[in-house]
JSON list of C-alpha atoms in Angstrom, two decimals:
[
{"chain": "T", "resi": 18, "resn": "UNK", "atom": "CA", "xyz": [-51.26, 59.39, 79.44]},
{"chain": "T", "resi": 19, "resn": "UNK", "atom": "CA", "xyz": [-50.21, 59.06, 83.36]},
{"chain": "T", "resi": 20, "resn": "UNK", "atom": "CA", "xyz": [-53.22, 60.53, 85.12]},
{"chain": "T", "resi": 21, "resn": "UNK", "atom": "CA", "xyz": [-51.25, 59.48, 88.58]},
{"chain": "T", "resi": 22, "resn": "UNK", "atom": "CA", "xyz": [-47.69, 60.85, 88.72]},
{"chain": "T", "resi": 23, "resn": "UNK", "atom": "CA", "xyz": [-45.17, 60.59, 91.30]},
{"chain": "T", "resi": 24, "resn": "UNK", "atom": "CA", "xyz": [-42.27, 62.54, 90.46]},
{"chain": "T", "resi": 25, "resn": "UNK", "atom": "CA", "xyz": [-40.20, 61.21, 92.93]},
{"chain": "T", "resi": 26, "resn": "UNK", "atom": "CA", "xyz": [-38.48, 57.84, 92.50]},
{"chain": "T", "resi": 27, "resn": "UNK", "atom": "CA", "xyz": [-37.02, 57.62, 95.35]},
{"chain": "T", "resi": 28, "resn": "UNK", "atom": "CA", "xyz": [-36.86, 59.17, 98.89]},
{"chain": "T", "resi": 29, "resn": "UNK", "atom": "CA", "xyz": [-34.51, 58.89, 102.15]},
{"chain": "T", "resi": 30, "resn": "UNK", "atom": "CA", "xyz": [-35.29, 60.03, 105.12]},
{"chain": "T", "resi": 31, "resn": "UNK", "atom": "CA", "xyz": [-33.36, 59.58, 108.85]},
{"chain": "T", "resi": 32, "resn": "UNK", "atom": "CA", "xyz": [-35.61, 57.61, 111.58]},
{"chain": "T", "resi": 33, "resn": "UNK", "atom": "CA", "xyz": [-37.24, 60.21, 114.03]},
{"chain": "T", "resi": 34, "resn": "UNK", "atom": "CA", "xyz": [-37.84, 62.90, 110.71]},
{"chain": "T", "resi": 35, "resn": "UNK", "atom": "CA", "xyz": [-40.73, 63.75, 108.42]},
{"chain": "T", "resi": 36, "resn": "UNK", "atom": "CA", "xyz": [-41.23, 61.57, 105.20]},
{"chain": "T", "resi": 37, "resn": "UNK", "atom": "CA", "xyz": [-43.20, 63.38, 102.86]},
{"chain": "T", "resi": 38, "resn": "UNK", "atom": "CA", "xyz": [-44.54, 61.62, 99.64]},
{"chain": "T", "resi": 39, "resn": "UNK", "atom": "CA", "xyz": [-46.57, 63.20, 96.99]},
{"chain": "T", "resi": 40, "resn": "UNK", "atom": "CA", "xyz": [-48.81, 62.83, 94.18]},
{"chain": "T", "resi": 41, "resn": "UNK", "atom": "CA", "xyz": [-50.10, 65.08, 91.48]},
{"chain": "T", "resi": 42, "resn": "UNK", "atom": "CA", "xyz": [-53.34, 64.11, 88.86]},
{"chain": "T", "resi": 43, "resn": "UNK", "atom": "CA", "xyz": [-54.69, 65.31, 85.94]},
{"chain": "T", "resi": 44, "resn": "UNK", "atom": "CA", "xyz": [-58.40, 64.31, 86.04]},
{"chain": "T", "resi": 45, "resn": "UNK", "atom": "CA", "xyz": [-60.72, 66.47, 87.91]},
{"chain": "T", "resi": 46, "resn": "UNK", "atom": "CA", "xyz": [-63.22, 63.44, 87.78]},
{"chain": "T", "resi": 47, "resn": "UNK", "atom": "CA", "xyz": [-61.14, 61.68, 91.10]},
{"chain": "T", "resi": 48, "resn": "UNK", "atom": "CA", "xyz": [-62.94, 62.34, 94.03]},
{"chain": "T", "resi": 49, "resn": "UNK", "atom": "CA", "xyz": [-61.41, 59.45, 96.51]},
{"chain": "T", "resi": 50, "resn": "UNK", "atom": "CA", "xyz": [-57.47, 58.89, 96.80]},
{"chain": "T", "resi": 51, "resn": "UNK", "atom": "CA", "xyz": [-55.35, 56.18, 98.63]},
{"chain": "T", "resi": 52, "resn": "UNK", "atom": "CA", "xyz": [-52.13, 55.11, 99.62]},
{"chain": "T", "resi": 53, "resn": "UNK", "atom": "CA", "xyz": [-50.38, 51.51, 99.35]},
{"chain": "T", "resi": 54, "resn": "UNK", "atom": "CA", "xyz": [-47.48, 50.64, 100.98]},
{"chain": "T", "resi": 55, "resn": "UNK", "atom": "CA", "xyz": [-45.33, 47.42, 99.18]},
{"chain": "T", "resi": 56, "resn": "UNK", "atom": "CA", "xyz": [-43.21, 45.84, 100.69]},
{"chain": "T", "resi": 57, "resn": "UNK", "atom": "CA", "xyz": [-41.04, 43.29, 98.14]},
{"chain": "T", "resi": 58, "resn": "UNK", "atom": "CA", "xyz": [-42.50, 39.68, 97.19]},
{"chain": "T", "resi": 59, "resn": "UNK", "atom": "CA", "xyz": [-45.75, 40.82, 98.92]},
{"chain": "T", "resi": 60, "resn": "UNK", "atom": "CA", "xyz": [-49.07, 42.90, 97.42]},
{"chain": "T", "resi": 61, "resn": "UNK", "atom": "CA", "xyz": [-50.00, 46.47, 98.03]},
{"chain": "T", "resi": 62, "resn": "UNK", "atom": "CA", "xyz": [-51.29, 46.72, 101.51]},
{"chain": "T", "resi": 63, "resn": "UNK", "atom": "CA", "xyz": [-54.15, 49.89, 102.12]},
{"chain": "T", "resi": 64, "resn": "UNK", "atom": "CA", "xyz": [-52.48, 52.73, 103.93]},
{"chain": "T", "resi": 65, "resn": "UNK", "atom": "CA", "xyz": [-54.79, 55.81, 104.27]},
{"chain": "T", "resi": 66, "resn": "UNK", "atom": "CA", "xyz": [-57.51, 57.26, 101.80]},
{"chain": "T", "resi": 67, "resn": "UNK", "atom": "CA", "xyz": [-59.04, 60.44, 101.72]},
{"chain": "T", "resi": 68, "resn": "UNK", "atom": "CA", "xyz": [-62.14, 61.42, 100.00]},
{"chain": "T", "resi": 69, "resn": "UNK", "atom": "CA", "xyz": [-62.63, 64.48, 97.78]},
{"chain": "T", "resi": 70, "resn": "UNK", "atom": "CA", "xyz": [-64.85, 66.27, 100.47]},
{"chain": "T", "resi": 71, "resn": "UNK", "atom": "CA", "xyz": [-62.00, 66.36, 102.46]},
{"chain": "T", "resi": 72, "resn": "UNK", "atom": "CA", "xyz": [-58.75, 67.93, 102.70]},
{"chain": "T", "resi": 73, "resn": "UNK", "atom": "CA", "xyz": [-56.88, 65.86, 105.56]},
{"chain": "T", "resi": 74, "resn": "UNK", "atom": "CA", "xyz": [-57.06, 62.66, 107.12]},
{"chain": "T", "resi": 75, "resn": "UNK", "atom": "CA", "xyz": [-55.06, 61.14, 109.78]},
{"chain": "T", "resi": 76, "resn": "UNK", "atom": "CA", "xyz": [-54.46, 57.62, 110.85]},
{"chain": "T", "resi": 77, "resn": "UNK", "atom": "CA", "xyz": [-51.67, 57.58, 113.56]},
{"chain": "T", "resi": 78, "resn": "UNK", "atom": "CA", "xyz": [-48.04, 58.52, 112.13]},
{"chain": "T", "resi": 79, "resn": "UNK", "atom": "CA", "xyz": [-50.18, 58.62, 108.58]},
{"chain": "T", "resi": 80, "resn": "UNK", "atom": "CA", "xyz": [-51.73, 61.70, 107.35]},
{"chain": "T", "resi": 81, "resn": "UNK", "atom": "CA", "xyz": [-52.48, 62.46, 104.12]},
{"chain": "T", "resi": 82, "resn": "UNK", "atom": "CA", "xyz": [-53.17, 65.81, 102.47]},
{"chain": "T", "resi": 83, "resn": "UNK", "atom": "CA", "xyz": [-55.29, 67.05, 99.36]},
{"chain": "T", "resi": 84, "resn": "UNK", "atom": "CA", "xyz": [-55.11, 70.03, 97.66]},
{"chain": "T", "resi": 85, "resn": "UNK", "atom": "CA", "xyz": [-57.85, 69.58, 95.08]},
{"chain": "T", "resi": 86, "resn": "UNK", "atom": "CA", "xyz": [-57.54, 73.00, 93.08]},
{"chain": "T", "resi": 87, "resn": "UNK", "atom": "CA", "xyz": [-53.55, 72.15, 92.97]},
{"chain": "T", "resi": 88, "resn": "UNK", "atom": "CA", "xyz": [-54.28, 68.63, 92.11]},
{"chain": "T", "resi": 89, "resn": "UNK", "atom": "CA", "xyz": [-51.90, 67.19, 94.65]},
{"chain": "T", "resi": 90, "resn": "UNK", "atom": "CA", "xyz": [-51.75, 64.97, 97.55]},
{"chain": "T", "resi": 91, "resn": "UNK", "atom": "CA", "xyz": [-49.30, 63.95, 99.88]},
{"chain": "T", "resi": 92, "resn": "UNK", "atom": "CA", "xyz": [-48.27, 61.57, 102.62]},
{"chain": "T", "resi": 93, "resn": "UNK", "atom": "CA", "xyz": [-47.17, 62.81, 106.17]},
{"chain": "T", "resi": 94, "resn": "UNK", "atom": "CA", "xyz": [-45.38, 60.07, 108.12]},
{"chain": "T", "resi": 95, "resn": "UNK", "atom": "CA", "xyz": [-43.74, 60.99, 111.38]},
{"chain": "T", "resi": 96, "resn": "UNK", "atom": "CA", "xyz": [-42.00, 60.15, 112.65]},
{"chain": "T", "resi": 97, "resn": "UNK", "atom": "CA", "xyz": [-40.87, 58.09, 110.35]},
{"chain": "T", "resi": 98, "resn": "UNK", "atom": "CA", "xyz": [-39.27, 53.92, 111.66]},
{"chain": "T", "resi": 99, "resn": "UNK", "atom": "CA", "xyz": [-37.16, 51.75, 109.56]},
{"chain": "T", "resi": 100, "resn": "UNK", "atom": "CA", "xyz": [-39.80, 49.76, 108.89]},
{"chain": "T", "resi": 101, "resn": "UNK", "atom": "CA", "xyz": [-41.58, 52.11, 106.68]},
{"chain": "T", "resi": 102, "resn": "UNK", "atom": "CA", "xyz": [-39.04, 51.50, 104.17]},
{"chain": "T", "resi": 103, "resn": "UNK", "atom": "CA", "xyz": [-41.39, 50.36, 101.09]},
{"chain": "T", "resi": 104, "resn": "UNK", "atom": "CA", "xyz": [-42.57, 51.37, 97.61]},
{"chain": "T", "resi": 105, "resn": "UNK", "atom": "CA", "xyz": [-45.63, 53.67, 98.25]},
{"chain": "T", "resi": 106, "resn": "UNK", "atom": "CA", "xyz": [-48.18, 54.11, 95.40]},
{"chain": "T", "resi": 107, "resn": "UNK", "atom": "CA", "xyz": [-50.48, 56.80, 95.20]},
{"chain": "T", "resi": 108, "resn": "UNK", "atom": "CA", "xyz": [-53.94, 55.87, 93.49]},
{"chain": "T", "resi": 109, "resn": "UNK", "atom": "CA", "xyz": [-57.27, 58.01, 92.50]},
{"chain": "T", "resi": 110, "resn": "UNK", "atom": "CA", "xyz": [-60.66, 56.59, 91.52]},
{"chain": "T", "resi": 111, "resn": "UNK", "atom": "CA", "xyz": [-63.27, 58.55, 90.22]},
{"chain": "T", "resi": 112, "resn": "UNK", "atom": "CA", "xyz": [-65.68, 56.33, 93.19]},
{"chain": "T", "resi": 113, "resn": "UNK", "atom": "CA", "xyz": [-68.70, 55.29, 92.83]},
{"chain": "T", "resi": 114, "resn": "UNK", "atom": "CA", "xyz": [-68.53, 56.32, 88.92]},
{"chain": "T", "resi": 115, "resn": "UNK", "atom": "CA", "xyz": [-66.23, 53.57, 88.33]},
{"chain": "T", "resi": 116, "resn": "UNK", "atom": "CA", "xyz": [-64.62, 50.59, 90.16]},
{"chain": "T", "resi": 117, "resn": "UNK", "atom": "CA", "xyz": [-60.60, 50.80, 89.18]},
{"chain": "T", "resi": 118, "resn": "UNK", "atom": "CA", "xyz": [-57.67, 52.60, 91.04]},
{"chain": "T", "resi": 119, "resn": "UNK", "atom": "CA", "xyz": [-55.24, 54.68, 88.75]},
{"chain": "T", "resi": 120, "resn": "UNK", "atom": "CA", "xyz": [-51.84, 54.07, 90.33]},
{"chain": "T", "resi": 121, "resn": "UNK", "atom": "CA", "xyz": [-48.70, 56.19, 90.26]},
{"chain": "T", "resi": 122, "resn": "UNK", "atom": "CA", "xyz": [-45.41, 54.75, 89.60]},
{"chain": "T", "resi": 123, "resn": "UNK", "atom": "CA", "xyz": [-44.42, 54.20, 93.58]},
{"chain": "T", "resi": 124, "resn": "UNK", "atom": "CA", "xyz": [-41.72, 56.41, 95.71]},
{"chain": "T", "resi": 125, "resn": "UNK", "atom": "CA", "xyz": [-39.64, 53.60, 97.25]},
{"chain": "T", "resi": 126, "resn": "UNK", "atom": "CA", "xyz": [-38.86, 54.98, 100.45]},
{"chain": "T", "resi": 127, "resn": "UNK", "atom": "CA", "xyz": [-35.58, 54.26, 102.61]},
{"chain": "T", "resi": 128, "resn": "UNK", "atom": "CA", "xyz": [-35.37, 55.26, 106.29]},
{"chain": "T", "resi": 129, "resn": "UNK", "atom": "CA", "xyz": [-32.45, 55.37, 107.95]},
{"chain": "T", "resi": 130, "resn": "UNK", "atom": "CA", "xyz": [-31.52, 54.03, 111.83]},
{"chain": "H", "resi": 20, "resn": "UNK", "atom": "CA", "xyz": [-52.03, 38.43, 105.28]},
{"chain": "H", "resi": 21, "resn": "UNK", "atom": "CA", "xyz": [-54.85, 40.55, 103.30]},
{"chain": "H", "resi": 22, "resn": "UNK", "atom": "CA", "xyz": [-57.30, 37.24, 102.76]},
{"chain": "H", "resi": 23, "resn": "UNK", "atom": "CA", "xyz": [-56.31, 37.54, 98.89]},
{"chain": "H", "resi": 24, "resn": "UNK", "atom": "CA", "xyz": [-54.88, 34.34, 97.79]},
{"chain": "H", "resi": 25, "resn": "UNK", "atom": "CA", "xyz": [-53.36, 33.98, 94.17]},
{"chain": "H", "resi": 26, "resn": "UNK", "atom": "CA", "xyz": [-51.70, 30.73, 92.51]},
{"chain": "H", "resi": 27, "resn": "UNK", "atom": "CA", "xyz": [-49.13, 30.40, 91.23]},
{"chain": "H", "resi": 28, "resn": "UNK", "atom": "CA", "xyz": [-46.83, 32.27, 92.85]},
{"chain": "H", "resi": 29, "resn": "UNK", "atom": "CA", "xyz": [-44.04, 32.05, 89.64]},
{"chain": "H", "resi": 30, "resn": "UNK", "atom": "CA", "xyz": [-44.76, 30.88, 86.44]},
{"chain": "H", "resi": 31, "resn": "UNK", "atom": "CA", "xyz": [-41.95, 30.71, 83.53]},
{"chain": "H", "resi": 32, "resn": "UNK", "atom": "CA", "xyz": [-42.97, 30.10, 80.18]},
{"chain": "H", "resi": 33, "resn": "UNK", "atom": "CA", "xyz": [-42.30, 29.99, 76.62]},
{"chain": "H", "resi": 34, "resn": "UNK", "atom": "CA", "xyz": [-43.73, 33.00, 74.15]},
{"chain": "H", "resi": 35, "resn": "UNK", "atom": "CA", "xyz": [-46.83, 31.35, 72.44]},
{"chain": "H", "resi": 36, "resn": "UNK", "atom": "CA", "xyz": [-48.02, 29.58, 75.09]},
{"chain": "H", "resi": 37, "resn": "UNK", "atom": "CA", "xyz": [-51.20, 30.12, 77.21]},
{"chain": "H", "resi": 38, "resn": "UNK", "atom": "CA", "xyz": [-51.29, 30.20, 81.05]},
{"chain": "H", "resi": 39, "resn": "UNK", "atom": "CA", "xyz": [-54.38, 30.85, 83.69]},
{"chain": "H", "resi": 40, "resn": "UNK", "atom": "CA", "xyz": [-53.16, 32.54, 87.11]},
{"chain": "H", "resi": 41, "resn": "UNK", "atom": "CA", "xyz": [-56.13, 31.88, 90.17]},
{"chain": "H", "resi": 42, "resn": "UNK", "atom": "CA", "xyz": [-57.33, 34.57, 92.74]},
{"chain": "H", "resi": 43, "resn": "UNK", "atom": "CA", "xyz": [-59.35, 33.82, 95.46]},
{"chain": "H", "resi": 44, "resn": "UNK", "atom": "CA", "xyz": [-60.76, 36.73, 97.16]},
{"chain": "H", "resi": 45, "resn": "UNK", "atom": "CA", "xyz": [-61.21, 37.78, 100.94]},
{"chain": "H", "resi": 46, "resn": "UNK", "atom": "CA", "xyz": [-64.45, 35.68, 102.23]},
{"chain": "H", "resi": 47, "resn": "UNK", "atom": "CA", "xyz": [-67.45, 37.38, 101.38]},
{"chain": "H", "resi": 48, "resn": "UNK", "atom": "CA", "xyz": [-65.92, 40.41, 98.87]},
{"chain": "H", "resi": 49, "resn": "UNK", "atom": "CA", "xyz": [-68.17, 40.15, 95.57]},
{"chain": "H", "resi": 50, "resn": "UNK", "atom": "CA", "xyz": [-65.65, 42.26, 93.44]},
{"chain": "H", "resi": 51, "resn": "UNK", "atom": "CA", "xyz": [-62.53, 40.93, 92.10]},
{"chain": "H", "resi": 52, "resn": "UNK", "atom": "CA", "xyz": [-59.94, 43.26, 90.23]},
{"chain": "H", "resi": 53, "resn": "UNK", "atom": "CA", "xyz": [-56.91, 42.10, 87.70]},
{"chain": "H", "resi": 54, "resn": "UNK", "atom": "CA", "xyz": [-54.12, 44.77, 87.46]},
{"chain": "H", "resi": 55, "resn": "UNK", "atom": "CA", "xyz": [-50.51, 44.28, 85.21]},
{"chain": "H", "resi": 56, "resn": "UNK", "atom": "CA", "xyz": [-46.91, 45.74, 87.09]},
{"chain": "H", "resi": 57, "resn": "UNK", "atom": "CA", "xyz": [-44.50, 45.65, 84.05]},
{"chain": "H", "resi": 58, "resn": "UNK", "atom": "CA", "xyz": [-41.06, 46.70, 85.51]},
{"chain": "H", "resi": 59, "resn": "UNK", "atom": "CA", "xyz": [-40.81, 50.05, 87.17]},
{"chain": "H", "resi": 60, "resn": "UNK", "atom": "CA", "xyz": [-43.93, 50.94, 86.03]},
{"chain": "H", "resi": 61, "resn": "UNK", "atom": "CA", "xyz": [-47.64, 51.32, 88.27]},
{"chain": "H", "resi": 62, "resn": "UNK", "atom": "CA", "xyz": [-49.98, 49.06, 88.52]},
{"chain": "H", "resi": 63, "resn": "UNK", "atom": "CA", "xyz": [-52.14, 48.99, 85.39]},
{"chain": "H", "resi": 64, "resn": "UNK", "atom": "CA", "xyz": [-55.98, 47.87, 85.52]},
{"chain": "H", "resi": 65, "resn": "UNK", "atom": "CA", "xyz": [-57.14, 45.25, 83.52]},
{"chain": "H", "resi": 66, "resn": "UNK", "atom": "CA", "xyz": [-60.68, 44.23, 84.68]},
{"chain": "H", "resi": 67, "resn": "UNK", "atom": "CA", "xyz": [-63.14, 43.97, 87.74]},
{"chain": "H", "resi": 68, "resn": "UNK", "atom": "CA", "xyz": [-65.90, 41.64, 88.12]},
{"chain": "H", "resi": 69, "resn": "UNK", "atom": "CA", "xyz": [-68.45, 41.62, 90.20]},
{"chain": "H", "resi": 70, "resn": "UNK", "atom": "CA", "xyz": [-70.67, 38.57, 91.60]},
{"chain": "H", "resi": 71, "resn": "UNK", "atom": "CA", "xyz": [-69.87, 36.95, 88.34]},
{"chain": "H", "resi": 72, "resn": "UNK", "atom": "CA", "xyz": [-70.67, 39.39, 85.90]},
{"chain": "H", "resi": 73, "resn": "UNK", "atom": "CA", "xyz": [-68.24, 42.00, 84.47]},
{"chain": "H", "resi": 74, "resn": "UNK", "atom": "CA", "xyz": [-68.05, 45.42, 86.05]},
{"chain": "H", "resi": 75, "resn": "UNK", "atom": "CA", "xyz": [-65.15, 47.55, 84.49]},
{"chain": "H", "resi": 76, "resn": "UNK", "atom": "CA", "xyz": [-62.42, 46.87, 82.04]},
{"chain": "H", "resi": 77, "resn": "UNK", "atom": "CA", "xyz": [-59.05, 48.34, 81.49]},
{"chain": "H", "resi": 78, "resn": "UNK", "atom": "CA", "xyz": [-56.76, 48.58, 78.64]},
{"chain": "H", "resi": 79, "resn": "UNK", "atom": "CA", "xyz": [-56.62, 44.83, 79.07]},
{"chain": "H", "resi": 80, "resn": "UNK", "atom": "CA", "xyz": [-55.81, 42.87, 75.55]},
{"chain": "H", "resi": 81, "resn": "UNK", "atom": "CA", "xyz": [-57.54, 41.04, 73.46]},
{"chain": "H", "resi": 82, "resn": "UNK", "atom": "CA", "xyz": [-55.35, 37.71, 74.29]},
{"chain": "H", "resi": 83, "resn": "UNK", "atom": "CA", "xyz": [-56.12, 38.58, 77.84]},
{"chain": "H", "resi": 84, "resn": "UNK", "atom": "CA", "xyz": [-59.61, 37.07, 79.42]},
{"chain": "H", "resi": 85, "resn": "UNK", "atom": "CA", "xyz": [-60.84, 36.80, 82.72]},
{"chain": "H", "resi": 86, "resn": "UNK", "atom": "CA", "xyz": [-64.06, 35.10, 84.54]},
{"chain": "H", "resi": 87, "resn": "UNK", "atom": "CA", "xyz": [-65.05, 34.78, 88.08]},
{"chain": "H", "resi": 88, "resn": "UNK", "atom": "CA", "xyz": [-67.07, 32.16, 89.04]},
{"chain": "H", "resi": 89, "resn": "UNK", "atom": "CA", "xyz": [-69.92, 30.55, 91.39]},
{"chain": "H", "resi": 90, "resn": "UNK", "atom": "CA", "xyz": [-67.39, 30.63, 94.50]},
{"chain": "H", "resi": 91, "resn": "UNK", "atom": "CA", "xyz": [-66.38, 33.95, 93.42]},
{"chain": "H", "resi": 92, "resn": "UNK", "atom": "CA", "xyz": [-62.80, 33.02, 92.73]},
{"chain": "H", "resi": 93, "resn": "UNK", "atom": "CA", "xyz": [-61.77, 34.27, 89.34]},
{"chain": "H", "resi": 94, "resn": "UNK", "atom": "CA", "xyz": [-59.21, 33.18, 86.71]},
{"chain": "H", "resi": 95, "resn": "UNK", "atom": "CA", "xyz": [-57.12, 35.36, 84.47]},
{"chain": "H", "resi": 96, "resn": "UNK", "atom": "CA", "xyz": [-56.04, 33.57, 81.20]},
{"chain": "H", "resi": 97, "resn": "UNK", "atom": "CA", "xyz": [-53.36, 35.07, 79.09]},
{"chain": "H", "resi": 98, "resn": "UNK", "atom": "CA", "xyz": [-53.28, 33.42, 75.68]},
{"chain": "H", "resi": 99, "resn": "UNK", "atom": "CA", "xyz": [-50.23, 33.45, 72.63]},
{"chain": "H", "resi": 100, "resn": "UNK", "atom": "CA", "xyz": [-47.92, 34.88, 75.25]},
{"chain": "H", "resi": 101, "resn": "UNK", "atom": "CA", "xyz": [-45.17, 37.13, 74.25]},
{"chain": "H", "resi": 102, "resn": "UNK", "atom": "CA", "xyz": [-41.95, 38.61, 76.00]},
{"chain": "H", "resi": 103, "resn": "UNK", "atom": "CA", "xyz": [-43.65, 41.82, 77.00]},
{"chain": "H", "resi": 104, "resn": "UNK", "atom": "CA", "xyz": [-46.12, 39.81, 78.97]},
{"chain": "H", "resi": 105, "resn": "UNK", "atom": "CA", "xyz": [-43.86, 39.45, 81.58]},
{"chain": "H", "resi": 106, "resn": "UNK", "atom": "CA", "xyz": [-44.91, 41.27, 84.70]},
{"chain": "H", "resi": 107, "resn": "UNK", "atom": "CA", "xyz": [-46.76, 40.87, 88.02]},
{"chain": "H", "resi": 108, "resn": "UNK", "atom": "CA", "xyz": [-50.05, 40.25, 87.43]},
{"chain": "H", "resi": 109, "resn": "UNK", "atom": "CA", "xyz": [-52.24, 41.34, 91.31]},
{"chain": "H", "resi": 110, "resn": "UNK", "atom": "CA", "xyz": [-55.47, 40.33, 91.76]},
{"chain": "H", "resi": 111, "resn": "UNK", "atom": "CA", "xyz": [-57.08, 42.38, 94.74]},
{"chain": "H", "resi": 112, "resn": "UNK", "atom": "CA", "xyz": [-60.93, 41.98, 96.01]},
{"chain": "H", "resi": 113, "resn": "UNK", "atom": "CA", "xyz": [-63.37, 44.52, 97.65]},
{"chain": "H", "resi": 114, "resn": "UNK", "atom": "CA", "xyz": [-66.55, 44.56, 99.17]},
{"chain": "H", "resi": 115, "resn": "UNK", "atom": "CA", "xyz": [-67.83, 44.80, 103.28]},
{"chain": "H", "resi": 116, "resn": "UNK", "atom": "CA", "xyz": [-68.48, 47.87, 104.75]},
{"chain": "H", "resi": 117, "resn": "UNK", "atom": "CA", "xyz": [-65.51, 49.41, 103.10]},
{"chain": "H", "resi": 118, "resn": "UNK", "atom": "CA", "xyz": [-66.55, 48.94, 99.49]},
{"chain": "H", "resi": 119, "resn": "UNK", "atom": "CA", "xyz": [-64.22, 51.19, 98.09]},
{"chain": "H", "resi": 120, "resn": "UNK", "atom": "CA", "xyz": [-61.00, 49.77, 99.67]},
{"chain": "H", "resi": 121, "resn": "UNK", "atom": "CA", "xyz": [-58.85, 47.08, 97.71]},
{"chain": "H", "resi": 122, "resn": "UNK", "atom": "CA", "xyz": [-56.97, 44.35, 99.04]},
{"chain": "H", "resi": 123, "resn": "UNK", "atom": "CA", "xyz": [-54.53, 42.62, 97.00]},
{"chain": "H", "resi": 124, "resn": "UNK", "atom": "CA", "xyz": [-52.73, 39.20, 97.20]},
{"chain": "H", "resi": 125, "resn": "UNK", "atom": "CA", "xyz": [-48.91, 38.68, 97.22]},
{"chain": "H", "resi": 126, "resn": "UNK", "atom": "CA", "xyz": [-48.97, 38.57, 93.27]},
{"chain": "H", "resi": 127, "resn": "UNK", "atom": "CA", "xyz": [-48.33, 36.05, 90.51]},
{"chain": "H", "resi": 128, "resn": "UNK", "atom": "CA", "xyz": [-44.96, 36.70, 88.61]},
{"chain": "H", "resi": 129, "resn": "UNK", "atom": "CA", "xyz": [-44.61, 35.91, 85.20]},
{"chain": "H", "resi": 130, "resn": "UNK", "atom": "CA", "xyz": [-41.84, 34.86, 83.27]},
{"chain": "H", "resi": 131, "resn": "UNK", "atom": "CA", "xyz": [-41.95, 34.84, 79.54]},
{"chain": "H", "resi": 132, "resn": "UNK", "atom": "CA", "xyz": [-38.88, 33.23, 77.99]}
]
């Protein structure tokens, strides 16, 4: 049962344009959601995170996006650089109920120069 | 460099066998978290701990076992290993004034052969 879904594998975008990730969820329960960016042979590093009260938050080139009756989020980046090229994972947590992230499968993202 | 430090960084062994991958956390986070990537797939929680004691578990197995100790680094043992144990195994930590944000180490990859 994937309660974090990211239909996209895969994205590419040209340097300068919008990238636009997103997430859908199933469990009405999540009230705070984050992104990781992964770059290979490293961990997930924190991106952005929005909480449920909320329906944007920005951080820079990063803003993120939640549409809670649609049960979607998404990830602005612009403009978008070659070295945004990364897997980025969408997770929910159902915070301060419980402790663990659900993840989504990733989006590895390609920019091109 | 998220302050997450895991050991080893590759491990290859034989189906049967037992292992133990190591996690130290960021100085002064409390709460350590264990999550499985299997190949294409999200990352999948296995457990949290908190100051010592456990906090949450995932759909972690039975072979699987985890502790975290007086220094708050925490151990994951994996026990009568088989080939579909083979994954990344991420330990992140939390705790600060941004509770609810995880920060994960590079990763420990295992190889079962």
């Amino acid at each position: 049962d994937q309660q974090v879904k990211q239909n996209s594998p895969s994205l590419s975008v040209q340097e300068g344009r919008i990238s636009i990730l997103n997430c859908d969820y199933t469990n009405s329960m999540f009230d705070y959601f984050l992104w990781y960016k992964k770059y290979p042979a490293e961990g997930p590093t924190f991106l952005i995170s929005i909480s449920s009260i909320k329906d944007k938050n920005e951080d820079g080139r990063f803003t993120v996006f939640l549409n809670k009756s649609a049960k979607h989020l998404s990830l602005h980046i612009v403009p978008s650089q070659p070295g945004d090229s990364a897997v980025y994972f969408c997770a929910a947590s159902d915070w301060p109920g419980t402790y663990k992230y659900i993840f989504g499968t990733g989006t590895r993202l390609k920019v091109l120069a | 460099d998220s302050g997450v430090t895991q050991t080893p960084k590759h491990l290859i062994t034989a189906t049967g066998q037992r292992v133990t991958l190591r996690c130290s956390p960021r100085s002064g986070d409390l709460s350590v978290y264990w999550y499985q990537q299997s190949l294409d797939q999200g990352l999948q929680f296995l457990i949290q701990y908190y100051n010592g004691e456990e906090r949450a578990k995932g759909n972690i197995l039975e072979r699987f076992s985890a502790q975290q100790f007086p220094d708050l680094h925490s151990e994951l043992n994996l026990s009568s290993l088989e080939l579909g144990d083979s994954a990344l195994y991420f330990c992140a930590s939390s705790g600060g004034q941004r509770v609810n944000i995880q920060y994960f180490g590079a990763g420990t990859r295992l190889s079962v052969l």
